[in-house]
Coordinates of C-alpha atoms in Angstrom, one line a residue:
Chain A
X1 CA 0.0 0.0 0.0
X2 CA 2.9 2.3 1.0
X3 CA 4.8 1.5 -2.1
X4 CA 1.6 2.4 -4.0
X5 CA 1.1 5.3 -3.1
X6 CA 4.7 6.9 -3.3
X7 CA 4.2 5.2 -7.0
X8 CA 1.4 7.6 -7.4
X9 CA 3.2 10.6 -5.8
X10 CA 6.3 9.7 -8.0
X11 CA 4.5 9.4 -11.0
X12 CA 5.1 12.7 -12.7
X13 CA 8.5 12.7 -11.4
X14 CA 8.5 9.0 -13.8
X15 CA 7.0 11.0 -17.1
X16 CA 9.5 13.8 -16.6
X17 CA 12.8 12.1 -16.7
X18 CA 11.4 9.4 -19.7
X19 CA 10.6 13.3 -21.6
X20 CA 14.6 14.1 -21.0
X21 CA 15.7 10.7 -20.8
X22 CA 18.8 12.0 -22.7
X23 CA 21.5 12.4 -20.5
X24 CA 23.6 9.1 -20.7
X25 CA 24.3 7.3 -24.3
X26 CA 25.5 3.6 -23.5
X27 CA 25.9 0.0 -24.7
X28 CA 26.9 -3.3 -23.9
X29 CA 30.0 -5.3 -25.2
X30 CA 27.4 -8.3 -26.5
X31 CA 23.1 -7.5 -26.8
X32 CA 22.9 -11.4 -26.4
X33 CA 24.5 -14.1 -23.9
X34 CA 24.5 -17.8 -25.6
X35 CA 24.4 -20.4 -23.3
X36 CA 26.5 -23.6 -25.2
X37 CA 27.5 -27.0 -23.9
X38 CA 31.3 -24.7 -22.8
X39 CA 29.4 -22.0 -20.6
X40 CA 30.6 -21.4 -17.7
X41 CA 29.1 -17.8 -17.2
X42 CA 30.5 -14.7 -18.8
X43 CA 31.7 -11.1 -18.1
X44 CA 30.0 -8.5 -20.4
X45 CA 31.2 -4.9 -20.8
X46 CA 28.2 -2.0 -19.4
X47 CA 29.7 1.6 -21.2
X48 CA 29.0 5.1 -22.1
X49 CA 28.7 8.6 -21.9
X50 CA 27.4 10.1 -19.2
X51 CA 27.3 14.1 -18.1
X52 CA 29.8 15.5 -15.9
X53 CA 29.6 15.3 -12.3
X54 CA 26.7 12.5 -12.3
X55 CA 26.3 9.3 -10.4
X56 CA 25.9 6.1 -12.1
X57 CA 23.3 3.3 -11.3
X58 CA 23.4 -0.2 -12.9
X59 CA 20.0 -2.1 -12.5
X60 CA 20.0 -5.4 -14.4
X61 CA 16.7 -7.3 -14.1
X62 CA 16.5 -11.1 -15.2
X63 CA 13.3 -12.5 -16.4
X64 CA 10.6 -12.8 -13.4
X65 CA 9.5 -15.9 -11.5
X66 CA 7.2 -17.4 -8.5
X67 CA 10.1 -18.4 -6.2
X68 CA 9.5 -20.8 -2.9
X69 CA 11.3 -20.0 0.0
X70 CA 10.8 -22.8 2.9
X71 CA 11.7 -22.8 6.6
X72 CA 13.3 -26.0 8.1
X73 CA 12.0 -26.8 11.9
X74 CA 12.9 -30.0 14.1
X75 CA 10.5 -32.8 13.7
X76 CA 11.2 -35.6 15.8
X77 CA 14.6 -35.5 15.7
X78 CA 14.8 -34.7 11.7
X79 CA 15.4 -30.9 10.2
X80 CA 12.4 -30.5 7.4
X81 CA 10.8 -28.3 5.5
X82 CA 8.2 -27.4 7.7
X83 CA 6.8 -23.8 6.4
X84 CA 6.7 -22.0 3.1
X85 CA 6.0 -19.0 1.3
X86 CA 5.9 -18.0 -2.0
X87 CA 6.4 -15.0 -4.0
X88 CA 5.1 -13.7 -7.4
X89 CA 7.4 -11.6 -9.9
X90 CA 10.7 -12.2 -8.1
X91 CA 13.5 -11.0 -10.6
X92 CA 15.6 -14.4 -11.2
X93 CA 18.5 -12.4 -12.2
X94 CA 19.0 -9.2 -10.0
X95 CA 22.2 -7.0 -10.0
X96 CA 23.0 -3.0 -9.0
X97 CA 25.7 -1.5 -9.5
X98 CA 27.1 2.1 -8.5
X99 CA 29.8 4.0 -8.1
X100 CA 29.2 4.9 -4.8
X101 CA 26.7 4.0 -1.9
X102 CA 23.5 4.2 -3.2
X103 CA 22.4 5.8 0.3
X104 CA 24.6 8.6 -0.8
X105 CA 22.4 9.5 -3.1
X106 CA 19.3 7.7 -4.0
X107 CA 16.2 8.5 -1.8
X108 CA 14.6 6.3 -0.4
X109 CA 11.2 6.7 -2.8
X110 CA 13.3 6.8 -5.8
X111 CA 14.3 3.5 -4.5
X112 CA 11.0 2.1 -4.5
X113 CA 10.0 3.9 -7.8
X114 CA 12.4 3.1 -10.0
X115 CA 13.3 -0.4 -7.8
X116 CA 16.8 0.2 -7.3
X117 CA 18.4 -2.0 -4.9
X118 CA 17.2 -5.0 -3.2
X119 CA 14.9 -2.4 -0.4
X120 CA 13.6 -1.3 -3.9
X121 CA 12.7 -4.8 -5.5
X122 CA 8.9 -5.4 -4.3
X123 CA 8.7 -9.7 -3.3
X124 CA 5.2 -9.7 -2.4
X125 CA 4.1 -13.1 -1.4
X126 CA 1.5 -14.6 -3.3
X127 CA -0.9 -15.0 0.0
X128 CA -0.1 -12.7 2.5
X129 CA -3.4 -12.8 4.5
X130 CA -3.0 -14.1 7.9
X131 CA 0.9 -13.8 7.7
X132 CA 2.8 -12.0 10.4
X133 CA 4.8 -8.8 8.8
X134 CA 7.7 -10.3 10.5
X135 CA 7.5 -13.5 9.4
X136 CA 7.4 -12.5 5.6
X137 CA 10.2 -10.3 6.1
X138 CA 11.9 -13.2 7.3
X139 CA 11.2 -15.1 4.3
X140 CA 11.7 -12.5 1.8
X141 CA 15.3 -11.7 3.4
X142 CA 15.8 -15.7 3.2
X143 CA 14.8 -15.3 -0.3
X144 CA 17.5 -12.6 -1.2
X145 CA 19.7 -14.5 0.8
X146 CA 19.3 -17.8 -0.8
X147 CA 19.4 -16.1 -4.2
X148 CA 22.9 -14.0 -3.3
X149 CA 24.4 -17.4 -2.4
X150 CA 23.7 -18.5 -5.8
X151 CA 25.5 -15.7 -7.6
X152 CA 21.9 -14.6 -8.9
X153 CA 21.4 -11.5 -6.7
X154 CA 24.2 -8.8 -6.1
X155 CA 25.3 -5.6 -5.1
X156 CA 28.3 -3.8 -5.8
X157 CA 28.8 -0.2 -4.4
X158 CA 32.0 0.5 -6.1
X159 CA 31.4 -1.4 -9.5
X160 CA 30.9 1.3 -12.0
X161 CA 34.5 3.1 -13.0
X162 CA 33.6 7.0 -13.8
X163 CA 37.3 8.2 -15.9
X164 CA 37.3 12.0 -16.7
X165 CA 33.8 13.0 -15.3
X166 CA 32.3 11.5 -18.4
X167 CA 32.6 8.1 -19.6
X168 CA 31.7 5.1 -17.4
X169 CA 32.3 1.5 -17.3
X170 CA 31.1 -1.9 -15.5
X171 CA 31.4 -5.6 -15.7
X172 CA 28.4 -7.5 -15.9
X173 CA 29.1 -10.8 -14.8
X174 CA 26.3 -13.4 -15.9
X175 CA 26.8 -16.5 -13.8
X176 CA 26.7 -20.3 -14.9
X177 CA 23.6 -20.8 -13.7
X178 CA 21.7 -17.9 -15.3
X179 CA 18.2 -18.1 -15.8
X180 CA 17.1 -17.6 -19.6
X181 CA 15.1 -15.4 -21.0
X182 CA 15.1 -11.3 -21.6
X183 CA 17.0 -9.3 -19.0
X184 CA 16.4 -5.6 -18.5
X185 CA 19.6 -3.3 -18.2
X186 CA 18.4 0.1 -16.6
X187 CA 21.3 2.7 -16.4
X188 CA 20.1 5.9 -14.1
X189 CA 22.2 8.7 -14.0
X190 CA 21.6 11.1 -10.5
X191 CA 22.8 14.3 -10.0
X192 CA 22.5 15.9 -6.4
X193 CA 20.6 13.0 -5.5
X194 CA 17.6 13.7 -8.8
X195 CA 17.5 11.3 -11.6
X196 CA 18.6 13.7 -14.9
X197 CA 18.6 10.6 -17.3
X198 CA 17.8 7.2 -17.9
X199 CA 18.0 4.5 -20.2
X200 CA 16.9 0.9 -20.8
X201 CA 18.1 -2.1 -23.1
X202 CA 17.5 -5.3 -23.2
X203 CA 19.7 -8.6 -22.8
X204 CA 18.7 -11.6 -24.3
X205 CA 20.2 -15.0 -22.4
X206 CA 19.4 -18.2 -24.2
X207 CA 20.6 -21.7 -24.7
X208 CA 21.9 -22.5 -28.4
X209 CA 22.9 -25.6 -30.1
X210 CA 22.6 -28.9 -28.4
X211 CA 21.9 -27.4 -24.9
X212 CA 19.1 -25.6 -26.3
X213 CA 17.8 -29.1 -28.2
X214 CA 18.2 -31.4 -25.9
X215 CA 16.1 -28.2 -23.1
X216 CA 13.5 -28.2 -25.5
X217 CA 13.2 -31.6 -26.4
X218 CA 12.4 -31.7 -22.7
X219 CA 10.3 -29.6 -22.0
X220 CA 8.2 -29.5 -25.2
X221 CA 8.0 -33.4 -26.1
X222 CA 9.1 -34.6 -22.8
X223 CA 7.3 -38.2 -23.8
X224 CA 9.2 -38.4 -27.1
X225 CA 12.2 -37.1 -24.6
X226 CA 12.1 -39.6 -22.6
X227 CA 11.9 -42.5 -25.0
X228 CA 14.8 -41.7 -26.6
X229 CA 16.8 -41.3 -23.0
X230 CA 15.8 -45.1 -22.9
X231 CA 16.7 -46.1 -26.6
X232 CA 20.1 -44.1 -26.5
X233 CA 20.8 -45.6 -23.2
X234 CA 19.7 -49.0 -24.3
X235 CA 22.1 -49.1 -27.3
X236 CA 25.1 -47.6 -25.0
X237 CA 24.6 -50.3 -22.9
X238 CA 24.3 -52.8 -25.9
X239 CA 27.3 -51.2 -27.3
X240 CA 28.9 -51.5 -23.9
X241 CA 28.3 -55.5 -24.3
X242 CA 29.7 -55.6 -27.5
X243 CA 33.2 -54.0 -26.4
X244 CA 33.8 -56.1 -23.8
X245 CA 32.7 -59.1 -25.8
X246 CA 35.6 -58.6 -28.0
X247 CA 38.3 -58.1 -25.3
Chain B
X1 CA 37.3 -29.6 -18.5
X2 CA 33.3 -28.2 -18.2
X3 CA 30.0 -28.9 -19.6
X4 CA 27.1 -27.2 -19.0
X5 CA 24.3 -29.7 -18.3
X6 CA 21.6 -28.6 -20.0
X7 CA 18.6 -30.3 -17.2
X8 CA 20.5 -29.8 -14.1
X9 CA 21.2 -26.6 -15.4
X10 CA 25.1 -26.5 -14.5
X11 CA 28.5 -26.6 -14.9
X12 CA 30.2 -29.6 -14.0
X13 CA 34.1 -31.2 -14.9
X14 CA 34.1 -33.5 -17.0
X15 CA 36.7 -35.8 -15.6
X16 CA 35.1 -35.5 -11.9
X17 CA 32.0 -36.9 -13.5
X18 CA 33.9 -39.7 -15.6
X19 CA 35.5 -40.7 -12.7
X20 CA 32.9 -41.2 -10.6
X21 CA 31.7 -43.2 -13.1
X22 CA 34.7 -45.4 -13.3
X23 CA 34.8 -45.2 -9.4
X24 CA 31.2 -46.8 -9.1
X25 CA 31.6 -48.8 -12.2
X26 CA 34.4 -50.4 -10.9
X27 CA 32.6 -51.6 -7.9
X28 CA 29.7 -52.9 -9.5
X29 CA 32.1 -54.9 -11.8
X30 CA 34.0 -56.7 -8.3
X31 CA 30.6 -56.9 -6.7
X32 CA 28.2 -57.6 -9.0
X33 CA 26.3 -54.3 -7.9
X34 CA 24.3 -52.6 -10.1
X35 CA 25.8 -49.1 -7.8
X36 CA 23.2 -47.3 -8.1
X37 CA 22.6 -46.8 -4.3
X38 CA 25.8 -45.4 -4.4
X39 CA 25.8 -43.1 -7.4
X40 CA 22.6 -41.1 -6.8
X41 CA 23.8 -40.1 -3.3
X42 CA 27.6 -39.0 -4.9
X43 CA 26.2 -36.9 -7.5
X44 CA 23.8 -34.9 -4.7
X45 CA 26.7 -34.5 -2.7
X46 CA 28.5 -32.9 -6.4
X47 CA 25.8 -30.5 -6.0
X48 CA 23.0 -32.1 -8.9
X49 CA 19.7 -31.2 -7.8
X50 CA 18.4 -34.3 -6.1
X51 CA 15.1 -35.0 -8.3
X52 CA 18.1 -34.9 -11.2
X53 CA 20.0 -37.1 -9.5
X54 CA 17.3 -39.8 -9.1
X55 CA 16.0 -39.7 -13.0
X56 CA 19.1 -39.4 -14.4
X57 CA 20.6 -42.4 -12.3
X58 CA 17.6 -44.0 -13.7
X59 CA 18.4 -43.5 -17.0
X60 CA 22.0 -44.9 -16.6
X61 CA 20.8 -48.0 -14.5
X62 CA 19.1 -49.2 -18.3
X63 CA 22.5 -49.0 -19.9
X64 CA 24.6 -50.7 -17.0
X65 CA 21.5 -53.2 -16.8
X66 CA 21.4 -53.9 -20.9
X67 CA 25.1 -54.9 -20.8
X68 CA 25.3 -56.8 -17.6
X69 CA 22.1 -58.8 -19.0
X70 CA 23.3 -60.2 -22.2
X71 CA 26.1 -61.8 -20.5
X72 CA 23.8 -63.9 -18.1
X73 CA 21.2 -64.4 -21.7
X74 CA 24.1 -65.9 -23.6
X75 CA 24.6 -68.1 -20.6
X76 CA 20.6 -69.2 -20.3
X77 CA 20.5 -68.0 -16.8
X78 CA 17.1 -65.1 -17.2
X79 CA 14.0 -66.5 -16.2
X80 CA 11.5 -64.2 -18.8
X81 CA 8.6 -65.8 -17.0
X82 CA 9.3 -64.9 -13.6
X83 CA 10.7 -61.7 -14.6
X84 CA 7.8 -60.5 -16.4
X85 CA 6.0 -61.0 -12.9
X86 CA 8.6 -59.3 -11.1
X87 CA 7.9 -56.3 -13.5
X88 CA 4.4 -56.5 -14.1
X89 CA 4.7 -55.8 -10.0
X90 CA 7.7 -53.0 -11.1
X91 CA 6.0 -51.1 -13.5
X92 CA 2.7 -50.7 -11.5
X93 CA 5.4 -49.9 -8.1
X94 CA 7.5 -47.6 -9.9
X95 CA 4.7 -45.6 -11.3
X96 CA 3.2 -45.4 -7.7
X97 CA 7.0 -44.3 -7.2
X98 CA 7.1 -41.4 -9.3
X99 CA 3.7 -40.3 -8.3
X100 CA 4.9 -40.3 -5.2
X101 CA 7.9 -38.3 -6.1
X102 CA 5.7 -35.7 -8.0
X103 CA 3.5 -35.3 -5.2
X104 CA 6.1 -34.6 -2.5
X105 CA 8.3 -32.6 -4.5
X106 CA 5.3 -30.1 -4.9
X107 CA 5.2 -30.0 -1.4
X108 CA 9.0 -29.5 -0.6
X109 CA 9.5 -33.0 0.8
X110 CA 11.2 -34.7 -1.9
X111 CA 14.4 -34.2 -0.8
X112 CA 13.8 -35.2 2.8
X113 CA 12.0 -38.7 1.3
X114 CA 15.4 -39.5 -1.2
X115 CA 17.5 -38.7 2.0
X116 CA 15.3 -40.6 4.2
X117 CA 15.2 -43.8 2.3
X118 CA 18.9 -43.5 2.1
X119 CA 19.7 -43.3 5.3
X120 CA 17.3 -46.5 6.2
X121 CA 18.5 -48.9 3.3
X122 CA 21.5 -47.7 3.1
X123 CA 22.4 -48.2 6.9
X124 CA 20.6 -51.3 6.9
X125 CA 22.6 -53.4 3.6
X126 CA 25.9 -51.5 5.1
X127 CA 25.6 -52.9 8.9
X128 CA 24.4 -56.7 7.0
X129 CA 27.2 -56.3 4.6
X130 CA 29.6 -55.6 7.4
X131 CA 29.1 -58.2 10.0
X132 CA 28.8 -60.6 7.1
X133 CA 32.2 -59.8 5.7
X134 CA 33.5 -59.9 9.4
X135 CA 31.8 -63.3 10.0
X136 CA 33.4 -64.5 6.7
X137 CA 37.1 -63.2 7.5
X138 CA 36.8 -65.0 11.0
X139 CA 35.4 -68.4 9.9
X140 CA 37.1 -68.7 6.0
X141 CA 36.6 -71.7 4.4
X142 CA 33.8 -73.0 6.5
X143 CA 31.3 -75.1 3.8
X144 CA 27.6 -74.2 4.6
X145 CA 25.3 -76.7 3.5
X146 CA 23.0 -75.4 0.6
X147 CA 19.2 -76.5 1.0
X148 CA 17.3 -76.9 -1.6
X149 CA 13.6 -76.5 -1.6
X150 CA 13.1 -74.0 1.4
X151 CA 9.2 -74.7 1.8
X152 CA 7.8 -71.5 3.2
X153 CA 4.2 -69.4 4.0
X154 CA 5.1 -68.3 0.2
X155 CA 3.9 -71.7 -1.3
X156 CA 0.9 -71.9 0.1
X157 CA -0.3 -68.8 -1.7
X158 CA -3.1 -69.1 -4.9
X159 CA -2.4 -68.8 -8.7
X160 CA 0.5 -70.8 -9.0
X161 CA 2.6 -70.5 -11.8
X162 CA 5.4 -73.1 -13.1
X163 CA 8.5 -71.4 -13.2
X164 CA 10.6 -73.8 -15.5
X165 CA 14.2 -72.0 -15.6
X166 CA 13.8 -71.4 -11.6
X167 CA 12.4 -75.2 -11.0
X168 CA 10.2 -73.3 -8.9
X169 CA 6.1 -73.9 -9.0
X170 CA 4.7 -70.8 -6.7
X171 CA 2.3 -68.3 -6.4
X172 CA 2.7 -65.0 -8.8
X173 CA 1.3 -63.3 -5.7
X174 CA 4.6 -63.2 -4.2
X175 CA 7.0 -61.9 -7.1
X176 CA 4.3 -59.2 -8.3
X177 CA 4.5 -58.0 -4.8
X178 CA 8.6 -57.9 -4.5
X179 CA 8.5 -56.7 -8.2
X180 CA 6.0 -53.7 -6.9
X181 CA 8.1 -53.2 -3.5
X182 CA 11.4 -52.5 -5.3
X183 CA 9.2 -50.8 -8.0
X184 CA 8.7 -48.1 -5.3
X185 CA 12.0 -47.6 -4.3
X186 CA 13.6 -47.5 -7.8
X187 CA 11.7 -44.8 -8.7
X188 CA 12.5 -42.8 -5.4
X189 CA 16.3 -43.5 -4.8
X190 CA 16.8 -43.6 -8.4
X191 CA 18.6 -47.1 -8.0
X192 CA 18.1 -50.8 -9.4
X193 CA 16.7 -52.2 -6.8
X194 CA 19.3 -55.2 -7.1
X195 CA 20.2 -55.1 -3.9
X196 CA 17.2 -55.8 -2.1
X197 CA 15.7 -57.7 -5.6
X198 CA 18.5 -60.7 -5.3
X199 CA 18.1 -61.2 -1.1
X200 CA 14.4 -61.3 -1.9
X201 CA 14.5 -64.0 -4.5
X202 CA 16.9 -66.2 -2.9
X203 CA 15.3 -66.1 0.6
X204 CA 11.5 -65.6 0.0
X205 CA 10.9 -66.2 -3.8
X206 CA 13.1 -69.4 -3.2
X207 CA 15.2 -69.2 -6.5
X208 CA 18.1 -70.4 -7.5
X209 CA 20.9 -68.5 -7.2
X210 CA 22.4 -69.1 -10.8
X211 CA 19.3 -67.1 -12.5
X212 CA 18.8 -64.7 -9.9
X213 CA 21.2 -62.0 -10.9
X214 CA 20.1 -62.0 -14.7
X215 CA 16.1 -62.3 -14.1
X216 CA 17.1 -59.6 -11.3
X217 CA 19.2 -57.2 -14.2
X218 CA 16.4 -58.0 -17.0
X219 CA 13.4 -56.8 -15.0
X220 CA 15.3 -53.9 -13.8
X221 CA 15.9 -52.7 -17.2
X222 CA 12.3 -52.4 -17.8
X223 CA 11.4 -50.9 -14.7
X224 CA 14.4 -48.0 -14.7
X225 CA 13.0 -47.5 -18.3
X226 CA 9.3 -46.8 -16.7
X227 CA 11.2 -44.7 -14.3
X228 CA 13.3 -42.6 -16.7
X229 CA 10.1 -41.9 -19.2
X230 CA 7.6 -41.0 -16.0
X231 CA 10.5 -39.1 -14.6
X232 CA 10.3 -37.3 -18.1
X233 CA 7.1 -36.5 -18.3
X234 CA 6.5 -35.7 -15.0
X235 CA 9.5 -33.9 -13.7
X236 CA 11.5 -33.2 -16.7
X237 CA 14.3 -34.4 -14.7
X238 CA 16.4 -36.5 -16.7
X239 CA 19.9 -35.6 -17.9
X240 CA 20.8 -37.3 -21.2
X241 CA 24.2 -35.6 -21.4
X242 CA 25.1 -36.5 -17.7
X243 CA 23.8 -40.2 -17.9
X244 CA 25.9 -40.9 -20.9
X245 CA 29.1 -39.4 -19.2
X246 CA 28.3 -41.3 -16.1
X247 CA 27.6 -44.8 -18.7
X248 CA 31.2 -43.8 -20.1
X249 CA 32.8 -43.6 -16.9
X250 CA 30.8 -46.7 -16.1
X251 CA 32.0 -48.9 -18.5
X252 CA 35.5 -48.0 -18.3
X253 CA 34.9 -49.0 -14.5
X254 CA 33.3 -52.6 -15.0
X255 CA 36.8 -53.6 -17.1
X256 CA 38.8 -52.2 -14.6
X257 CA 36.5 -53.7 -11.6
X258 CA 36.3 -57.3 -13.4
X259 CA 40.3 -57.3 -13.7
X260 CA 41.1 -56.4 -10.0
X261 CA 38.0 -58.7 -8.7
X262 CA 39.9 -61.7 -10.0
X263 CA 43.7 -60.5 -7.6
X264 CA 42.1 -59.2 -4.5
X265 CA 40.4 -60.7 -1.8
X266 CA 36.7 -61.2 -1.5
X267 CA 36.2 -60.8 2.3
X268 CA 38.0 -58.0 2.8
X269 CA 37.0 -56.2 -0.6
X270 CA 33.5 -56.5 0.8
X271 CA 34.1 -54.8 3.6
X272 CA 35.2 -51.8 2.4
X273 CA 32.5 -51.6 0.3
X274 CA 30.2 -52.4 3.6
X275 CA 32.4 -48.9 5.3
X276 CA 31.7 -46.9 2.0
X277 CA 28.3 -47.7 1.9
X278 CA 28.0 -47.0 5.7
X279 CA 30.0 -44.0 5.4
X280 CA 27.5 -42.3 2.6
X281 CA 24.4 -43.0 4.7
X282 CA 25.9 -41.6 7.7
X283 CA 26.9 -38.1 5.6
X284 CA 23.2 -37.8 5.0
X285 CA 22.1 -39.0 8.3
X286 CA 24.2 -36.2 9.4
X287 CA 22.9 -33.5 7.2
X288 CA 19.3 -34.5 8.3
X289 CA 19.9 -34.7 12.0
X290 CA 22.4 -31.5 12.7
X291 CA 21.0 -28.3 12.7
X292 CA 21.7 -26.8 8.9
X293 CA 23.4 -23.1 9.0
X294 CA 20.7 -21.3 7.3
X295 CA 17.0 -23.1 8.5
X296 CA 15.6 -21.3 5.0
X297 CA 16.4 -22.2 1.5
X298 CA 15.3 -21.4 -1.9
X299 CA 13.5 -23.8 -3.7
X300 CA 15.0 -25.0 -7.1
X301 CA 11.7 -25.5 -8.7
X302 CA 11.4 -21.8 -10.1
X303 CA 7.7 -21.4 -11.8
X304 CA 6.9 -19.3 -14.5
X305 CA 4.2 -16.8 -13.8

């Protein structure tokens, strides 16, 4: 409800930097990140122009998924799974990058406006009725957590490089494990804490080659999939037979 | 050396993978083990998501099963008729299995279930394994008297079927029901089932022991098939690329197993595996019983909105 209505408060503030969204020119080093049967994650190259005496924010979104956070408990003895929660349009991929503390100079409605930082990415749970605050905020830090020990979610403070007052530079790592699908690269640029320009490209992060086929095979004709799991491992094993047979 | 695994959806080295396969192929060639039981807990401990673990290892069991059976079918020693009861039982157990699997893993319990079962079967055959080879190493040599027709509760059970290859005439009650038993556990531990499949036959089925381990490898074939195409389907679980790099680590491991099983000695060899065995299940005892560091965690299953 809060985060609503500082949307609404924040709105014209929105219209009025997309109207002069003109203030930083970048690119990245590659528009698309192939996933082959040799990935092992890759560093890609954020740079630009920017005006002088700005500060730099780096918000890469990855694609958005329901994501299940559970809660062991002792049960006779045995740690389980014993409570879970679930939250809509978590960002599978999530990175900001600055040059300096964003504290230093995002506000905290900006923040939640423009979701910078992890404060400003909104995991609602899917069913929050009956749910303690406290209790969801548990979860949803266990969430971030969970997701920053798998390289997914980061923050870096000091990433972005600012050389003469008016090009910048970043490294975008994109981990092993990197969901696919389109990723959104938001570049802010603040000046005396108010946004002065923005812009916004996309990422795409697929699977290619056999990766991809054998995925899809999976996923699309998982019956026909499985079938010819059994048949390839049936002649492996045949073939197996055969090689021993003639030692 | 890496390769992205395109199900489990990560990176993993090559040569750690083909020599795990060697490792466990080489114990099922000196023991006659299909290794199953020992694989699927390895590759969780690498860091495969467990549900991936299970189907995949289900897909490599077919393979290991195909060329172990051929041997014992050029040697006339797989009973089709009592294996197709054994599977008519496994396909119906293994499908409850999977179902089973699905259900749980929806509710964040799969993982606790693998782990589980583990821990029981695995302690169990390790501590039975163990005092055997002790009681073998301390008495060597000592004949024990085979009987022959054991006659138990089992034949007094209806809808007996002749058996000719086994010499056994006996109810198809029983093997349905040990065919449906290791059915189950096949689809949820992602093993064979060998290992509790040959015990059963010898002691309660009553067969001989010269057919038992190729009726035992032809059913399984069928039933890990049923698993691996369920798993499939259901799950989407199954790893082509890592089951064959497993299978070629695997078969590399059988030569090397066969060779060394014919120098070293029996007792003793089978104790160690008995430790190994014991060790694995009490690494995942462990992780079930001590408190973990962080009580929340992220569930793998992601969904689409």
């Amino acid at each position: 409800m809060r985060r609503l209505l500082l949307a609404l408060l924040c709105l014209p503030l929105l219209t009025a930097v997309d109207a002069r969204a003109q203030g930083v020119v970048a690119d990245i080093s590659e528009s698309v990140v192939s996933i082959t049967t040799g990935f092992q994650g890759t560093d890609l190259l954020l740079f630009g122009a920017i005006e002088p005496e700005t500060d730099v924010v780096v918000v890469v979104e990855g694609p958005p998924e329901i994501a299940t956070v559970r809660r062991k408990e002792r049960i006779g003895g045995i740690w389980m799974n014993a409570d879970e929660m679930s939250f809509r349009e978590v960002p599978t991929f999530y990175a900001v990058l600055s040059n300096r503390p964003l504290k230093e100079f995002v506000s905290e409605p900006a923040q939640i406006v423009y979701n910078i930082g992890f404060e400003g990415v909104p995991l609602r749970p899917l069913r929050e009725e009956g749910r303690d605050r406290a209790v969801v905020q548990a979860f949803r830090e266990a969430l971030v957590r969970g997701k920053m020990a798998r390289d997914l979610y980061r923050a870096n403070e000091n990433a972005v490089s600012i050389m003469w007052g008016r090009l910048f530079r970043t490294d975008l790592r994109i981990p092993v494990n990197a969901p696919t699908g389109t990723y959104w690269v938001r570049i802010f640029l603040f000046r005396n804490g108010n946004i002065i320009g923005a812009q916004t490209s996309a990422l795409g992060v697929g699977k290619v080659g056999i990766t991809a086929a054998i995925y899809d095979l999976a996923h699309r004709h998982a019956f026909a999939y499985g079938v010819l799991a059994v048949f390839v491992a049936v002649m492996a094993g045949w073939g197996a037979s055969l090689a021993f047979r003639k030692h | 050396m890496q390769l992205y695994l395109p199900i489990a959806e990560m990176s993993v080295n090559i040569l750690a993978i083909l020599a795990l396969g060697a490792g466990v192929g080489a114990l099922s060639g000196l023991f006659g083990v299909g290794g199953g039981f020992l694989m699927t807990p390895l590759l969780m401990f690498m860091g495969i998501p467990p549900a991936v673990a299970v189907a995949t290892e289900a897909n490599q069991i077919v393979a290991s099963s195909v060329s172990g059976v051929l041997a014992h079918w050029r040697r006339g020693n797989v009973d089709v008729r009592m294996g197709v009861a054994l599977l008519v039982g496994g396909v119906a157990g293994s499908s409850c299995g999977v179902w089973l699997f699905t259900a749980l893993r929806a509710l964040g319990q799969v993982d606790l279930l693998i782990k589980l079962s583990y821990v029981v079967f695995l302690g169990v055959i390790g501590s039975l394994m163990l005092v055997e080879s002790i009681r073998a190493l301390l008495k060597r040599r000592r004949m024990v008297t085979q009987r022959q027709h054991v006659h138990t509760w089992v034949h007094g059970l209806p809808l007996k079927v002749r058996f000719r290859r086994s010499r056994l005439y006996i109810s198809v009650i029983p093997p349905i029901v040990v065919g449906f038993v290791v059915g189950v556990l096949s689809a949820i531990m992602g093993v064979g089932g060998g290992f509790i499949m040959v015990p059963a036959m010898i002691y309660i089925l009553g067969m001989p022991t010269a057919v038992v381990v190729g009726t035992s490898l032809f059913q399984i074939i069928f039933v890990t098939a049923n698993v691996t195409v369920l798993q499939a389907i259901t799950n989407y679980s199954v790893d082509v690329l890592l089951a064959l790099l497993l299978l070629g680590g695997g078969v590399m491991g059988a030569q090397i197993g066969a060779r060394l099983g014919s120098r070293l000695r029996g007792e003793q060899l089978r104790g160690l595996l008995a430790l190994l065995v014991l060790m694995v299940c009490m690494k995942l005892a462990y992780d079930l019983l001590a408190q973990p560091v962080d009580l929340y965690s992220l569930s793998d299953t992601g969904g689409h909105p």
